[in-house]
Structure formats: C-alpha cells, structure tokens
Amino acid sequence: MDGCIFCKIASGELPAAKVYEDERVLAFEDLNPQMPVHTLVIPKKHYSTIADGIPDDEMGHLFNTAVRVAEAKGLVGPGFRLTVNTGADAQQTVHHIHVHVCGGAPMNSGSPKQSAPQ
Ligand code: 5GP
Ligand code: ZN
C-alpha cells in the first residue's frame, strides 16, 4: 500500500535487519527494541490490522513464523511474548499487521503496549 513503511520494508524499498523471509512473510529487527530480543513479523501482503480478515492459512503462517523466530532466538525455554497491537486503544502506530516477538528478560504482567522489562 502506498505510504506504508512496512510494505516498503517488505518490498526492499526501505532497509531492515532481516531475520527470516519467504514468499509470504518477513521477520526483521525492531528499530527501537524494548527488550533484548524484539523482532517483528509481518505478512508481505498489506493488512492494516489483525482484524482485517486475514485468511486462516496466512494467519497460521504468520504466527508459526513468529514462534520459529522465538525458537531461533533461544526464547522457548525461558519464555517469550507475542504481541499484536490493534487500533487506537492499543496504541498501534504502524498500520500494517506486525507480530512483536519479545523476550530475553523477565517481563511485566498485565496488558502492556510493549513487553517492557520488570
Ligand atoms: P506498534 O506500536 O504499531 O505495535 O509497533 C510498531 C513498531 O514498529 C515499533 O516497535 C517501532 O519501533 C517499529 N518501527 C517503526 N518504524 C520502523 C522502521 O522503519 N523499521 C523498523 N525496523 N521498525 C520500525
Ligand atoms: Zn503495508
């Protein structure tokens, strides 16, 4: 979608530190990490939010990729958090679906915007 920074990262128009890529998804490091591990996983196709009717197979691949990123980062044993901020109350700032994969330190409980360390 025109003007969408994550579409531009998906197409290679903007740079990113890529962690994993296939024909449907891209994983890359967050520009402003809130945790020792803070990676974003996006569908290459533009959807503004997770509530935009993403097909089941794409949703499954998106989340399985997020789990595989967590595995590759060594987070499965200690634990990790997948977060999808959706809409204004959740303070979604980039309107292209992205799954935050966060871990590497103990996190606060509750429903934070981000997975801030304790
Ligand atoms: P949101 O608040 O929408 O859930 O999260 C957006 C995330 O995207 C933030 O964690 C922010 O640091 C990250 N971000 C915003 N712009 C860029 C960018 O151009 N490149 C990368 N790698 N991350 C970005
Ligand atoms: Zn987009």
CSV table of C-alpha atoms and ligand atoms in Angstrom, one decimal:
chain,number,residue,atom,x,y,z
A,1,MET,CA,0.0,0.0,0.0
A,2,ASP,CA,1.3,3.5,-0.9
A,3,GLY,CA,3.0,5.2,2.0
A,4,CYS,CA,3.1,2.2,4.3
A,5,ILE,CA,6.6,1.8,5.7
A,6,PHE,CA,6.2,-2.0,6.3
A,7,CYS,CA,5.1,-2.5,2.7
A,8,LYS,CA,8.3,-0.6,1.7
A,9,ILE,CA,10.4,-2.9,4.0
A,10,ALA,CA,8.7,-6.0,2.6
A,11,SER,CA,9.4,-4.9,-1.0
A,12,GLY,CA,13.0,-3.9,-0.2
A,13,GLU,CA,12.4,-0.2,-0.9
A,14,LEU,CA,13.4,0.5,2.8
A,15,PRO,CA,16.2,-1.3,4.6
A,16,ALA,CA,15.7,-3.6,7.6
A,17,ALA,CA,17.8,-6.1,9.6
A,18,LYS,CA,16.1,-9.2,8.2
A,19,VAL,CA,15.9,-12.3,10.3
A,20,TYR,CA,13.8,-14.6,8.1
A,21,GLU,CA,12.0,-14.2,4.8
A,22,ASP,CA,9.9,-16.3,2.5
A,23,GLU,CA,7.3,-15.5,-0.2
A,24,ARG,CA,4.6,-14.7,2.3
A,25,VAL,CA,6.2,-13.2,5.5
A,26,LEU,CA,9.2,-11.2,6.6
A,27,ALA,CA,10.8,-11.1,10.0
A,28,PHE,CA,13.1,-8.1,10.9
A,29,GLU,CA,14.5,-6.4,14.0
A,30,ASP,CA,12.5,-3.6,15.6
A,31,LEU,CA,14.2,-0.2,15.0
A,32,ASN,CA,13.6,0.7,18.7
A,33,PRO,CA,13.9,-2.5,20.7
A,34,GLN,CA,12.1,-2.6,24.0
A,35,MET,CA,13.6,-5.9,25.0
A,36,PRO,CA,16.9,-7.8,24.4
A,37,VAL,CA,15.0,-9.7,21.7
A,38,HIS,CA,12.5,-7.6,19.8
A,39,THR,CA,11.7,-8.8,16.3
A,40,LEU,CA,8.7,-8.0,14.1
A,41,VAL,CA,7.0,-10.5,11.8
A,42,ILE,CA,4.8,-9.2,9.0
A,43,PRO,CA,2.8,-10.6,6.2
A,44,LYS,CA,4.2,-9.2,2.9
A,45,LYS,CA,0.6,-8.5,1.8
A,46,HIS,CA,-0.8,-5.3,3.4
A,47,TYR,CA,-3.5,-5.7,6.1
A,48,SER,CA,-4.0,-2.7,8.3
A,49,THR,CA,-4.8,-4.7,11.4
A,50,ILE,CA,-5.2,-8.3,12.6
A,51,ALA,CA,-9.0,-7.7,12.4
A,52,ASP,CA,-8.9,-7.0,8.7
A,53,GLY,CA,-9.9,-10.6,7.7
A,54,ILE,CA,-6.5,-12.2,7.1
A,55,PRO,CA,-7.1,-15.7,5.8
A,56,ASP,CA,-6.6,-18.6,8.2
A,57,ASP,CA,-3.6,-20.0,6.3
A,58,GLU,CA,-1.9,-16.7,6.3
A,59,MET,CA,-2.7,-16.1,10.0
A,60,GLY,CA,-1.3,-19.6,10.8
A,61,HIS,CA,1.9,-19.0,8.8
A,62,LEU,CA,2.4,-15.6,10.4
A,63,PHE,CA,2.2,-16.9,13.9
A,64,ASN,CA,4.1,-20.1,13.2
A,65,THR,CA,6.9,-17.9,11.8
A,66,ALA,CA,6.8,-15.8,14.9
A,67,VAL,CA,7.2,-19.0,17.0
A,68,ARG,CA,10.1,-20.2,14.8
A,69,VAL,CA,11.8,-16.8,15.3
A,70,ALA,CA,11.4,-17.2,19.0
A,71,GLU,CA,12.9,-20.7,18.8
A,72,ALA,CA,15.8,-19.4,16.7
A,73,LYS,CA,16.4,-16.7,19.3
A,74,GLY,CA,16.5,-19.3,22.1
A,75,LEU,CA,13.4,-18.0,23.8
A,76,VAL,CA,11.3,-21.1,24.0
A,77,GLY,CA,12.9,-22.3,27.2
A,78,PRO,CA,13.0,-19.0,29.1
A,79,GLY,CA,9.7,-17.8,27.6
A,80,PHE,CA,8.6,-15.0,25.3
A,81,ARG,CA,5.7,-12.9,24.3
A,82,LEU,CA,3.9,-12.4,21.0
A,83,THR,CA,2.0,-9.1,20.8
A,84,VAL,CA,-0.2,-7.6,18.1
A,85,ASN,CA,-1.3,-4.1,19.0
A,86,THR,CA,-4.5,-3.4,17.2
A,87,GLY,CA,-6.1,0.1,16.9
A,88,ALA,CA,-6.0,3.3,18.9
A,89,ASP,CA,-6.6,2.0,22.4
A,90,ALA,CA,-3.7,-0.5,21.9
A,91,GLN,CA,-1.6,2.4,20.5
A,92,GLN,CA,-0.9,0.7,17.2
A,93,THR,CA,1.4,3.1,15.4
A,94,VAL,CA,2.2,1.2,12.2
A,95,HIS,CA,-1.0,0.2,10.3
A,96,HIS,CA,0.3,-2.9,8.7
A,97,ILE,CA,-0.1,-6.1,10.8
A,98,HIS,CA,3.0,-6.9,12.8
A,99,VAL,CA,3.6,-9.5,15.5
A,100,HIS,CA,6.1,-8.4,18.1
A,101,VAL,CA,8.3,-11.3,19.2
A,102,CYS,CA,9.8,-10.1,22.6
A,103,GLY,CA,11.9,-11.8,25.2
A,104,GLY,CA,15.3,-12.2,26.7
A,105,ALA,CA,14.4,-10.8,30.1
A,106,PRO,CA,11.6,-11.1,32.6
A,107,MET,CA,8.6,-9.0,31.6
A,108,ASN,CA,5.9,-7.2,33.4
A,109,SER,CA,2.5,-8.9,33.7
A,110,GLY,CA,-0.8,-7.3,32.7
A,111,SER,CA,-1.5,-5.8,29.3
A,112,PRO,CA,1.3,-3.5,28.4
A,113,LYS,CA,1.6,-1.8,25.0
A,114,GLN,CA,5.0,-3.3,24.9
A,115,SER,CA,6.7,-6.1,26.8
A,116,ALA,CA,8.7,-3.8,29.0
A,117,PRO,CA,11.3,-5.4,31.3
A,118,GLN,CA,10.4,-5.6,35.0
B,1,5GP,P1,3.1,-0.7,17.2
B,1,5GP,O1,3.2,0.3,18.2
B,1,5GP,O2,2.4,-0.3,15.9
B,1,5GP,O3,2.6,-2.1,17.7
B,1,5GP,O4,4.7,-1.0,16.8
B,1,5GP,C1,5.3,-0.5,15.7
B,1,5GP,C2,6.8,-0.9,15.9
B,1,5GP,O5,7.5,-0.7,14.7
B,1,5GP,C3,7.5,-0.2,17.0
B,1,5GP,O6,8.1,-1.1,17.9
B,1,5GP,C4,8.6,0.6,16.2
B,1,5GP,O7,9.8,0.7,16.9
B,1,5GP,C5,8.7,-0.2,15.0
B,1,5GP,N1,9.1,0.6,13.8
B,1,5GP,C6,8.6,1.7,13.3
B,1,5GP,N2,9.1,2.1,12.2
B,1,5GP,C7,10.1,1.2,11.9
B,1,5GP,C8,11.0,1.1,10.8
B,1,5GP,O8,11.1,1.9,9.9
B,1,5GP,N3,11.8,0.0,10.9
B,1,5GP,C9,11.8,-1.0,11.9
B,1,5GP,N4,12.6,-2.0,11.8
B,1,5GP,N5,10.9,-0.9,12.9
B,1,5GP,C10,10.1,0.2,12.9
B,2,ZN,ZN,1.7,-2.2,4.4
